[in-house]
Amino acid sequence: MLQSEKGNRFSIEEAHDADIGQNAVQRYSLQKNDNFILAVDSNKVELVLENKLDREKQQELNLLLTALDGGSPQRSGTVVIHVTVLDANDNAPVFSQTVYKASLPENSPPDTIVIKVSATDADEGVNGDVTYQFGHVSDDDVNVFSIDPKTGEIRVTGVIDFEERSSFETRVKAKDGLGLTSYTKVIIDVTDINDNAPVIYLKSLSNPIPENVSPGTEVGIINVQDRDSENNRQVRCSIQQNVPFKLVPSIKNYYSLVTTGQLDRELVSDYNITITATDEGSPPLSSSKTVELSVADINDNSPVFEEQSYSAYVTENNKPGSTLCSVTARDPDWRQNGTVIYSLLAGEVNGAPVSSYLSVNGDTGVIHAVRSFDYEQFRSFKVHVMARDNGSPPLSSNVTVSVFISDVNDNSPQILYPAPEGNSFMTELVPKAAHGGSLVSKVIAVDADSGQNAWLSYHIVKSTDPGLFTIGLHSGEIRTQRDISESDSMKQNLIVAVKDNGQPSLSATCSMYLLISDNLAEVPELKDISYDEKNSKLTSYLIIALVSVSTFFLTFIIIILGVRFCRRRKPRLLFDGAVAIPSAYLPPNYADVDGTGTLRSTYNYDAYLTTGSRTSDFKFVTSYNDNTFPTLRITDRSAAPFSRMSLLSWFLLLKTIILW
């Protein structure tokens, strides 16, 4: 057994020959080989190692050694030298591949076998036992993989993330038992899987957005990124369909968020826009991001009143400053654009500025009365209220407010006929032959109020003969209750009260003088009906009448002819004569309604007074009703009053002068 380096010598036992001298062993020869040569000297025979032995090539050698004598014939002897080559650790482990490559999916679980390396050692025994370990490993990789020292298997021990590291390169060392080593390179490529959803980044955003921006305006820029690779990082972006926005692709992975329609803050003031990004992996992954956008207000809405028009009702004689009504306008704009200020538009009511009648609170829209109203002056009027916002420029709208004044009973009835006392009094002539129910006269009264406040009722409060005359409750017509008898007093005095229907009721009274007579000769007795007045003026009047009688007679004839000619063109007089009351005398608010106390259209009364002293005043009454006295019925209704007045007046005047 040999285990030696080159030049080592190995002694060989010498050969023995029984002969002596020249016949003894003279020389040795060694069969030719690659490793040993024979060295012989006088003392010994040695094998010299000429070339190093390699057990891994040849574990045993057989050498043939021949000893030769010097005799003749020459004899020889041979011996086989068996050489066993012992192992020496002269071989380092050898890997099967210079470079090992492996592919590993990311997110592989721990203990996954990545690759197995293998190295062999030609030595044997301990010299041929190979163990594996990593070469120099960085701190980042030390916990990612492990290698089995016996088998050479490389396993996963940590997290494999393609996005963190797409490949690993490491060295694996193989070492035999006595420390000989060799190295190989291991390259591990990490394959990507679709384990990352796209990420949306908001690069810029205009917020808030004016509501008057035009469609197509860019309001934001979106960037989308996916850490995966290849198809796994191809991303599509979308937006929900119920918003006036869209995404327009820009440069790679960038999108512009633009408007698609007109915005209106009053309809939608805020938008929550959801952007969804989806990759093309298998299975695909997606992510969403919500972008909050506010719409900035502009003054694009005028104030709008809650009602198209307003009505206010106020009772006359109200207190100044009292509240009439309230107007309200809404402006859907924001802050100062939606702040509403109220004001009255300039105008006039009955020739006076509207501000002298009403005022409006600029903040609340409450309308107040500036003055006290009088129903009898005007019953209603209209004003215009403007609602203006505080925007720039301001916008406004108007509304009409109608003010209706309601009546209160603040006016007493006014008696038009007979004339109030204190002036000349009037006497009605009643025929003695008058039957019950005959129309004698009529009290005419009006009330400036309206409605039930102007509903008049007539009552006889005092009379000379209480059972002789009656008065219509609502018509004011004085009629006989029974036939007139001889025993009735010629002179009848009635006191009539006229009441309205207000609360409280107001009233007025008048005196009515009636003369029961068929003979004009009895007229002078009228002196006894008159009040106790001084007769100092009577003489003067009679003298003037006597002097002027001739002139007046001619003039009066001319007047009669002129009046008859013009009568058709003038308004019908309620009372034709010296104290006639024309229709125009009645105020415009006195409605000619049955039951209100005004004269019915079926009656007209003609009243006549003498031009002399009050003590001789008298009156004839004509009625255009079928119930009037037959003796006073006139066929020619236009001419009869004047002709009768002319004849009777002159006759009475002449008679008075003669008697005087």
XYZ file of C-alpha atoms in Angstrom:
660
model
C 0.000 0.000 0.000
C 1.435 3.210 -0.994
C 0.531 6.665 -0.193
C 3.341 8.862 -1.249
C 4.527 11.851 -3.015
C 6.805 11.826 -6.056
C 10.435 10.664 -5.307
C 9.489 8.524 -2.374
C 11.524 5.267 -2.187
C 10.246 1.937 -1.174
C 12.758 -0.861 -0.274
C 12.330 -4.298 -1.779
C 13.723 -7.489 -0.340
C 16.662 -8.717 -2.307
C 16.620 -11.931 -4.340
C 18.641 -14.989 -3.155
C 20.665 -17.314 -5.445
C 22.389 -20.399 -4.185
C 25.146 -19.965 -6.637
C 27.966 -17.854 -5.870
C 30.269 -15.656 -7.611
C 29.393 -14.892 -11.125
C 26.476 -17.242 -10.993
C 24.874 -15.374 -8.175
C 22.297 -12.558 -8.635
C 23.889 -9.999 -10.742
C 21.059 -7.493 -11.634
C 17.333 -6.633 -11.373
C 14.836 -5.430 -13.945
C 11.376 -3.874 -13.387
C 8.560 -4.193 -15.815
C 7.912 -0.878 -17.443
C 5.155 1.254 -15.784
C 4.111 4.895 -15.388
C 4.735 5.356 -11.718
C 7.825 3.517 -10.497
C 11.425 3.006 -11.470
C 13.937 0.617 -9.924
C 16.941 1.873 -8.037
C 19.592 -0.773 -7.229
C 22.820 -0.232 -5.370
C 25.230 -2.583 -3.729
C 23.325 -2.666 -0.616
C 19.652 -2.559 -1.493
C 16.948 -2.565 -4.134
C 14.359 0.260 -4.043
C 11.296 1.274 -5.979
C 11.371 4.993 -6.632
C 7.993 6.825 -7.205
C 8.565 8.676 -10.347
C 4.968 9.948 -10.962
C 2.424 10.710 -8.308
C -0.123 8.075 -7.768
C -3.786 8.850 -8.235
C -6.054 6.539 -6.425
C -9.042 7.969 -8.199
C -7.503 6.679 -11.479
C -5.934 3.410 -10.337
C -6.353 2.045 -6.914
C -3.924 -0.965 -7.340
C -0.757 -1.646 -9.346
C 0.994 -4.969 -10.113
C 4.686 -4.592 -10.809
C 6.843 -7.499 -12.174
C 10.381 -7.516 -10.754
C 12.944 -9.860 -12.303
C 16.290 -10.870 -10.684
C 18.991 -12.150 -13.092
C 22.222 -14.103 -12.257
C 25.458 -13.972 -14.196
C 25.732 -17.695 -15.015
C 25.591 -19.259 -18.331
C 23.001 -20.100 -19.194
C 21.537 -17.186 -17.353
C 18.860 -17.863 -14.935
C 16.313 -15.476 -13.501
C 13.647 -15.251 -10.968
C 10.515 -13.023 -10.950
C 8.243 -11.633 -8.327
C 4.974 -9.663 -8.612
C 4.840 -6.626 -6.458
C 1.194 -5.729 -5.601
C 0.857 -2.009 -4.915
C -2.319 -0.762 -3.228
C -2.821 3.032 -3.567
C -4.201 4.526 -0.438
C -6.665 7.526 -0.692
C -5.466 10.981 0.052
C -7.714 14.055 0.178
C -6.466 15.348 -3.035
C -9.830 16.003 -4.665
C -12.190 18.861 -3.894
C -15.919 18.364 -4.376
C -17.114 19.034 -7.877
C -20.609 20.437 -8.639
C -22.633 18.960 -11.389
C -23.341 22.413 -12.861
C -21.342 25.540 -12.900
C -24.491 27.659 -12.636
C -27.831 26.549 -11.314
C -30.944 28.405 -12.381
C -34.426 28.160 -10.949
C -37.756 29.934 -11.338
C -39.844 30.618 -8.269
C -43.368 32.150 -8.150
C -43.657 35.018 -5.751
C -45.552 34.476 -2.564
C -44.401 30.840 -2.510
C -45.078 29.387 0.905
C -42.235 28.574 3.280
C -40.421 25.216 2.886
C -41.008 25.245 -0.857
C -38.066 23.466 -2.607
C -36.514 25.897 -5.033
C -33.634 23.803 -6.447
C -31.193 21.084 -5.444
C -27.457 21.421 -5.956
C -25.151 18.414 -6.149
C -21.370 18.014 -5.827
C -19.224 14.873 -5.861
C -15.766 14.161 -4.395
C -13.536 11.503 -5.967
C -12.033 10.789 -2.644
C -13.473 8.245 -0.423
C -14.347 7.999 3.126
C -14.126 11.119 5.032
C -12.302 12.706 2.178
C -15.264 12.125 -0.048
C -18.035 13.277 2.300
C -19.450 16.522 0.866
C -21.499 19.121 2.781
C -23.264 22.244 1.368
C -23.666 25.754 2.588
C -24.262 29.219 1.210
C -21.358 31.407 0.417
C -21.472 35.030 1.430
C -25.120 36.038 1.877
C -26.370 39.598 2.344
C -28.413 40.548 5.348
C -31.483 40.952 3.129
C -31.244 37.403 1.810
C -30.135 35.556 4.893
C -33.699 34.774 5.964
C -35.151 34.185 2.524
C -33.657 30.778 1.632
C -32.034 27.859 3.388
C -29.943 24.933 2.087
C -29.830 21.418 3.377
C -26.144 20.657 4.138
C -26.468 17.001 3.270
C -28.801 16.988 0.300
C -28.118 20.403 -1.183
C -31.821 21.273 -1.381
C -32.557 25.021 -1.303
C -35.892 25.856 0.307
C -37.959 29.016 0.879
C -37.877 30.334 4.415
C -39.023 33.941 3.956
C -41.363 36.131 1.905
C -40.844 36.128 -1.809
C -42.172 39.357 -3.325
C -41.593 40.005 -6.975
C -42.237 43.711 -6.469
C -39.490 43.845 -3.855
C -36.984 41.668 -5.703
C -37.398 39.883 -8.981
C -34.271 37.625 -8.781
C -31.766 36.234 -6.330
C -28.160 35.242 -7.016
C -26.133 33.380 -4.453
C -23.082 31.072 -4.191
C -23.236 27.593 -2.742
C -20.123 25.987 -1.294
C -19.436 22.239 -1.231
C -16.831 21.030 1.262
C -15.402 17.581 1.868
C -14.466 16.125 5.176
C -10.955 17.520 5.328
C -11.934 20.969 4.128
C -11.484 20.979 0.418
C -14.195 23.177 -1.124
C -15.695 24.195 -4.376
C -18.378 26.759 -5.351
C -21.274 27.092 -7.730
C -23.639 29.921 -8.606
C -27.356 29.671 -8.025
C -29.665 32.155 -9.814
C -33.304 32.211 -8.728
C -35.752 34.181 -10.883
C -38.987 35.205 -9.153
C -42.013 35.044 -11.442
C -44.770 37.634 -10.984
C -48.295 36.780 -10.021
C -51.175 39.308 -9.962
C -51.033 40.064 -6.290
C -51.104 43.853 -6.418
C -54.186 45.893 -7.123
C -53.756 49.159 -9.034
C -53.130 52.245 -6.930
C -54.821 55.546 -7.823
C -53.036 58.810 -7.092
C -54.706 62.194 -7.237
C -52.111 64.499 -8.703
C -54.127 67.728 -8.894
C -57.684 68.809 -8.242
C -59.569 72.081 -8.666
C -61.895 72.277 -5.702
C -64.402 73.891 -5.481
C -65.540 74.204 -9.091
C -67.619 77.231 -10.192
C -71.052 76.073 -11.247
C -70.805 77.997 -14.531
C -67.786 76.090 -15.900
C -68.233 74.980 -19.475
C -68.390 71.275 -20.385
C -64.977 69.773 -21.103
C -63.185 71.725 -18.391
C -60.342 69.792 -16.719
C -60.787 69.717 -12.959
C -58.209 67.093 -11.928
C -55.367 64.773 -12.973
C -55.314 61.091 -11.960
C -52.293 58.745 -12.019
C -52.699 54.955 -11.820
C -49.857 52.569 -10.968
C -49.626 48.767 -10.631
C -46.520 47.162 -9.153
C -47.078 43.940 -11.058
C -45.526 43.325 -14.451
C -46.585 42.692 -18.001
C -50.321 42.064 -18.308
C -50.713 42.214 -14.604
C -49.849 45.888 -14.672
C -52.053 46.863 -17.609
C -54.792 49.004 -16.044
C -58.158 50.302 -17.242
C -59.878 53.200 -15.428
C -63.560 53.946 -15.283
C -65.978 56.276 -13.503
C -69.614 55.859 -12.435
C -72.217 56.921 -14.938
C -74.435 59.205 -12.842
C -72.095 62.171 -12.579
C -71.336 64.912 -15.118
C -67.661 63.941 -15.310
C -65.491 61.576 -17.334
C -61.887 60.355 -17.514
C -59.852 61.211 -20.575
C -56.559 59.245 -21.059
C -53.499 61.433 -21.171
C -49.904 60.215 -21.162
C -49.086 56.721 -19.895
C -51.049 55.876 -16.754
C -52.378 59.452 -16.494
C -55.999 60.532 -16.890
C -57.715 63.911 -16.944
C -60.959 64.356 -15.009
C -63.158 66.668 -17.110
C -66.757 67.885 -16.928
C -69.318 66.567 -19.385
C -72.296 68.843 -18.642
C -73.481 72.024 -17.010
C -73.213 72.070 -13.228
C -75.902 73.513 -10.974
C -75.044 73.980 -7.319
C -78.699 74.447 -6.441
C -79.417 70.912 -7.680
C -76.221 69.175 -6.569
C -73.719 71.034 -4.403
C -71.248 68.179 -3.839
C -70.131 65.211 -5.890
C -68.516 62.013 -4.626
C -66.829 60.665 -7.743
C -65.718 57.032 -7.527
C -62.839 56.130 -9.864
C -62.220 52.407 -10.393
C -58.953 50.975 -11.761
C -58.812 47.309 -12.924
C -55.736 45.445 -14.133
C -55.637 42.694 -16.756
C -54.267 39.982 -14.520
C -55.876 36.619 -13.995
C -57.872 36.975 -11.937
C -58.046 40.770 -12.374
C -57.634 43.005 -9.380
C -59.194 46.425 -8.949
C -59.224 49.348 -6.575
C -61.320 52.454 -6.166
C -60.808 55.989 -5.019
C -63.458 58.542 -4.151
C -62.853 62.140 -5.132
C -64.947 64.750 -3.354
C -65.774 67.830 -5.426
C -67.718 70.867 -4.270
C -69.554 73.214 -6.621
C -68.944 76.899 -5.906
C -71.983 79.144 -6.030
C -72.492 82.004 -8.442
C -75.414 84.416 -8.347
C -77.504 82.772 -11.065
C -80.883 82.627 -9.309
C -83.286 85.470 -8.616
C -85.326 85.431 -5.426
C -88.646 83.654 -5.919
C -91.685 84.562 -3.876
C -93.574 81.721 -2.276
C -96.825 83.030 -3.750
C -97.603 84.672 -7.064
C -99.429 87.484 -5.292
C -100.283 88.430 -1.747
C -103.443 89.843 -0.209
C -103.605 91.824 3.003
C -106.807 92.651 4.833
C -107.003 95.524 7.272
C -109.889 97.153 9.070
C -110.229 100.880 8.571
C -109.161 103.184 11.394
C -106.270 100.844 12.072
C -103.366 101.956 14.213
C -100.292 103.191 12.339
C -97.529 100.612 12.516
C -99.855 97.618 12.617
C -98.785 94.515 10.685
C -100.698 93.776 7.497
C -99.033 90.680 6.091
C -95.676 89.110 5.385
C -94.042 88.277 2.062
C -91.395 85.608 1.732
C -88.984 85.011 -1.123
C -86.486 82.190 -1.392
C -83.149 82.338 -3.174
C -81.466 78.954 -3.633
C -78.052 80.566 -4.003
C -75.536 80.425 -1.147
C -74.521 82.956 1.466
C -74.716 86.516 0.230
C -76.002 85.377 -3.163
C -78.987 83.910 -1.353
C -79.530 86.710 1.180
C -82.835 88.411 0.358
C -83.593 92.079 1.055
C -87.138 93.414 0.694
C -88.173 96.893 -0.383
C -91.201 98.725 -1.759
C -91.115 99.825 -5.358
C -91.791 103.507 -5.882
C -95.330 104.332 -6.784
C -98.383 106.334 -5.796
C -101.621 105.546 -4.022
C -104.322 108.167 -4.525
C -101.664 110.641 -5.601
C -99.473 110.097 -2.530
C -96.190 108.111 -2.409
C -96.675 104.488 -1.529
C -94.159 104.913 1.277
C -96.642 107.147 3.068
C -99.053 104.208 3.297
C -96.917 101.127 3.836
C -93.440 100.087 4.896
C -91.697 96.725 4.611
C -89.064 95.217 6.870
C -86.045 94.664 4.656
C -84.960 91.523 6.497
C -88.224 89.770 7.345
C -90.591 90.955 4.603
C -93.224 92.002 7.152
C -95.409 94.810 5.777
C -96.639 97.496 8.182
C -99.220 100.229 7.805
C -97.738 103.718 8.062
C -101.061 105.490 8.467
C -104.628 104.840 9.427
C -106.843 103.903 6.475
C -110.339 105.176 5.741
C -112.639 102.805 3.914
C -114.727 105.701 2.680
C -111.697 107.246 0.913
C -110.542 104.098 -0.813
C -111.295 100.456 -0.362
C -108.221 98.787 -1.832
C -104.915 99.522 -3.439
C -101.941 97.631 -4.761
C -98.238 97.945 -4.104
C -95.241 96.150 -5.515
C -92.608 94.593 -3.272
C -89.150 93.838 -4.632
C -86.976 91.020 -3.303
C -83.300 91.547 -4.129
C -80.409 89.291 -3.305
C -77.007 90.502 -2.160
C -75.025 88.998 -5.026
C -72.853 90.808 -7.502
C -74.548 91.814 -9.672
C -77.740 91.588 -7.603
C -80.810 89.841 -8.984
C -84.364 90.697 -8.036
C -88.021 89.845 -8.559
C -91.288 91.616 -7.778
C -94.630 90.607 -6.367
C -97.941 92.415 -6.139
C -99.475 92.953 -2.724
C -103.168 93.865 -2.754
C -104.376 95.647 0.356
C -108.099 95.407 1.050
C -109.629 97.745 3.599
C -112.690 96.455 5.409
C -115.392 98.737 6.631
C -116.303 99.556 10.225
C -119.448 101.364 11.242
C -117.987 104.817 11.688
C -120.516 106.814 9.670
C -124.035 107.702 10.762
C -126.847 107.624 8.193
C -127.222 110.843 6.247
C -130.786 111.945 5.489
C -131.113 113.456 2.053
C -134.861 114.029 2.182
C -136.513 115.720 3.951
C -133.918 118.427 4.368
C -132.395 118.654 7.850
C -134.019 121.058 10.261
C -132.488 124.470 10.602
C -133.102 125.332 6.992
C -136.482 125.609 5.294
C -138.826 122.805 6.264
C -140.879 120.849 3.782
C -144.534 119.953 3.944
C -146.248 117.096 2.168
C -149.840 117.648 1.018
C -152.081 114.658 1.703
C -155.599 114.532 0.177
C -158.392 113.958 2.637
C -159.669 111.211 0.434
C -156.503 109.146 0.747
C -157.190 105.474 1.404
C -155.205 103.105 3.602
C -151.873 102.072 2.062
C -151.552 105.189 -0.058
C -148.025 106.519 -0.534
C -147.646 109.842 1.231
C -143.914 110.538 1.094
C -140.560 108.892 1.465
C -137.587 109.433 3.690
C -134.379 109.123 1.692
C -131.151 108.387 3.555
C -127.747 107.042 2.709
C -124.821 105.689 4.707
C -121.204 106.142 3.657
C -120.353 102.738 5.102
C -120.826 99.495 3.195
C -122.266 96.073 3.683
C -124.418 95.580 6.722
C -123.077 98.833 8.144
C -125.017 100.572 5.361
C -128.206 98.552 5.710
C -130.704 101.137 6.864
C -133.971 100.715 8.669
C -136.631 103.377 9.173
C -138.741 103.870 12.274
C -141.386 106.435 13.284
C -140.365 107.388 16.788
C -143.011 110.076 17.319
C -146.148 111.165 15.457
C -149.178 113.396 15.982
C -151.496 110.471 15.338
C -149.593 107.187 15.961
C -152.096 105.023 14.117
C -152.467 107.066 10.985
C -149.134 106.643 9.195
C -146.582 103.852 8.892
C -143.126 103.751 7.337
C -141.513 100.958 5.355
C -138.796 99.331 7.498
C -136.264 99.267 4.681
C -137.836 101.429 1.972
C -138.567 104.567 4.031
C -141.896 104.969 2.293
C -144.546 106.693 4.411
C -148.016 105.338 3.796
C -151.413 105.688 5.406
C -152.417 102.811 7.612
C -156.147 103.546 7.236
C -158.474 105.854 5.404
C -158.238 109.487 6.473
C -161.287 110.665 8.391
C -162.687 114.123 9.145
C -161.648 113.765 12.737
C -157.973 113.525 11.898
C -155.938 116.605 12.555
C -155.044 118.568 9.461
C -151.479 119.037 10.630
C -149.442 115.876 11.172
C -145.862 115.892 12.446
C -143.736 112.708 12.152
C -140.258 112.208 13.650
C -138.440 109.455 11.751
C -135.282 107.697 12.962
C -132.936 106.080 10.440
C -130.645 103.374 11.854
C -127.855 101.414 10.213
C -127.113 97.739 10.911
C -123.609 98.240 12.274
C -122.296 97.204 15.651
C -122.892 99.439 17.471
C -125.718 100.905 15.427
C -125.648 104.589 14.454
C -128.734 106.640 13.693
C -130.103 109.989 12.522
C -133.545 111.592 12.852
C -135.647 113.941 10.787
C -139.071 115.593 10.999
C -141.715 115.139 8.362
C -144.642 117.647 8.159
C -147.863 116.442 6.534
C -150.885 118.612 5.676
C -154.237 116.864 5.165
C -156.148 119.135 2.834
C -157.900 119.151 -0.534
C -158.382 122.922 -0.748
C -155.517 125.269 -1.476
C -157.369 127.948 0.368
C -156.389 126.253 3.533
C -152.703 126.678 2.743
C -152.253 129.886 4.772
C -152.903 127.876 7.847
C -149.451 126.448 7.320
C -148.228 129.358 9.341
C -149.267 127.479 12.423
C -146.969 124.514 11.601
C -143.833 126.566 11.386
C -141.430 127.029 14.196
C -141.495 130.171 16.238
C -139.302 132.300 14.101
C -139.004 136.037 13.596
C -141.087 137.569 10.772
C -138.766 140.464 10.247
C -137.606 139.253 6.868
C -141.127 138.498 5.589
C -141.979 142.074 4.735
C -138.799 142.565 2.764
C -139.381 139.411 0.787
C -142.965 140.336 -0.080
C -142.006 143.818 -1.200
C -139.289 142.481 -3.418
C -141.664 139.876 -4.827
C -144.357 142.453 -5.514
C -141.943 144.768 -7.337
C -140.410 141.965 -9.364
C -143.558 140.007 -10.135
C -143.945 141.315 -13.616
C -140.355 140.685 -14.559
C -140.295 137.228 -12.994
C -143.472 136.213 -14.756
C -142.007 136.749 -18.193
C -138.685 135.280 -17.232
C -140.241 132.203 -15.714
C -142.206 131.483 -18.877
C -138.955 131.521 -20.836
C -137.247 129.237 -18.293
C -140.089 126.720 -18.514
C -139.680 126.465 -22.262
C -135.880 126.115 -21.948
C -136.060 123.459 -19.280
C -138.516 121.421 -21.292
C -136.124 121.529 -24.229
C -133.026 120.531 -22.255
C -134.642 118.096 -19.869
C -133.866 115.030 -21.939
C -130.117 115.800 -21.965
C -129.720 116.294 -18.229
C -129.675 113.682 -15.435
C -133.037 112.921 -13.948
C -133.449 114.862 -10.741
C -134.707 113.108 -7.718
C -136.556 116.246 -6.700
C -137.467 118.747 -9.423
C -138.119 122.218 -8.135
C -136.720 124.752 -5.811
C -135.062 122.144 -3.561
C -134.526 119.344 -6.058
C -131.815 116.776 -5.227
C -130.020 115.596 -8.376
C -128.741 112.061 -8.816
C -125.165 113.328 -8.926
C -125.544 114.550 -5.369
C -125.322 111.011 -4.080
C -121.761 109.886 -3.296
C -120.410 107.228 -5.614
C -120.305 104.604 -2.888
C -124.013 104.833 -2.234
C -125.211 101.765 -4.067
C -128.742 101.881 -5.397
C -129.653 98.554 -3.781
C -133.065 97.709 -2.509
C -133.150 97.700 1.238
C -130.129 99.930 1.803
C -132.208 103.075 2.302
C -131.662 104.665 -1.077
C -134.493 105.615 -3.365
C -135.861 102.844 -5.523
C -135.745 103.365 -9.229
C -139.530 103.118 -9.488
C -140.094 106.321 -7.498
C -139.243 109.925 -8.189
C -140.461 112.710 -5.965
C -140.772 116.315 -7.047
C -140.554 118.872 -4.240
C -141.511 122.493 -4.594
C -140.990 125.400 -2.260
C -142.273 128.901 -2.460
C -139.857 131.715 -2.690
C -141.430 133.472 0.211
C -141.282 133.213 3.941
C -140.702 129.940 5.711
C -144.107 130.367 7.218
C -145.686 129.856 3.852
C -143.506 126.967 2.558
C -145.374 123.986 1.139
C -144.681 121.124 -1.171
C -146.460 118.967 -3.697
C -145.428 115.366 -4.122
C -145.838 113.340 -7.262
C -145.100 109.655 -7.518
C -144.509 107.509 -10.552
C -146.018 104.531 -8.837
C -149.403 103.012 -9.293
C -150.091 103.292 -5.561
C -149.879 107.097 -5.486
C -152.948 109.208 -4.936
C -155.340 109.223 -7.859
C -155.992 112.857 -7.425
C -152.294 113.642 -7.837
C -151.624 111.327 -10.773
C -150.199 113.267 -13.718
C -150.418 112.178 -17.295
C -147.678 114.397 -18.675
C -144.914 113.679 -16.171
C -142.477 116.179 -17.548
C -144.706 119.202 -18.006
C -147.235 118.831 -15.202
C -144.956 119.644 -12.258
C -143.780 122.855 -13.815
C -147.226 124.030 -14.995
C -148.850 123.238 -11.693
C -146.053 124.893 -9.791
C -146.285 127.999 -11.955
C -150.011 128.467 -11.560
C -150.207 127.572 -7.917
C -147.136 129.527 -6.959
C -148.281 132.697 -8.600
C -151.748 132.233 -7.313
C -150.547 131.770 -3.777
C -148.095 134.621 -4.077
C -150.772 137.024 -5.319
C -153.211 135.895 -2.675
C -150.647 136.388 0.037
C -149.804 139.864 -1.175
C -153.460 140.880 -1.292
C -154.146 139.540 2.193
C -151.019 141.178 3.508
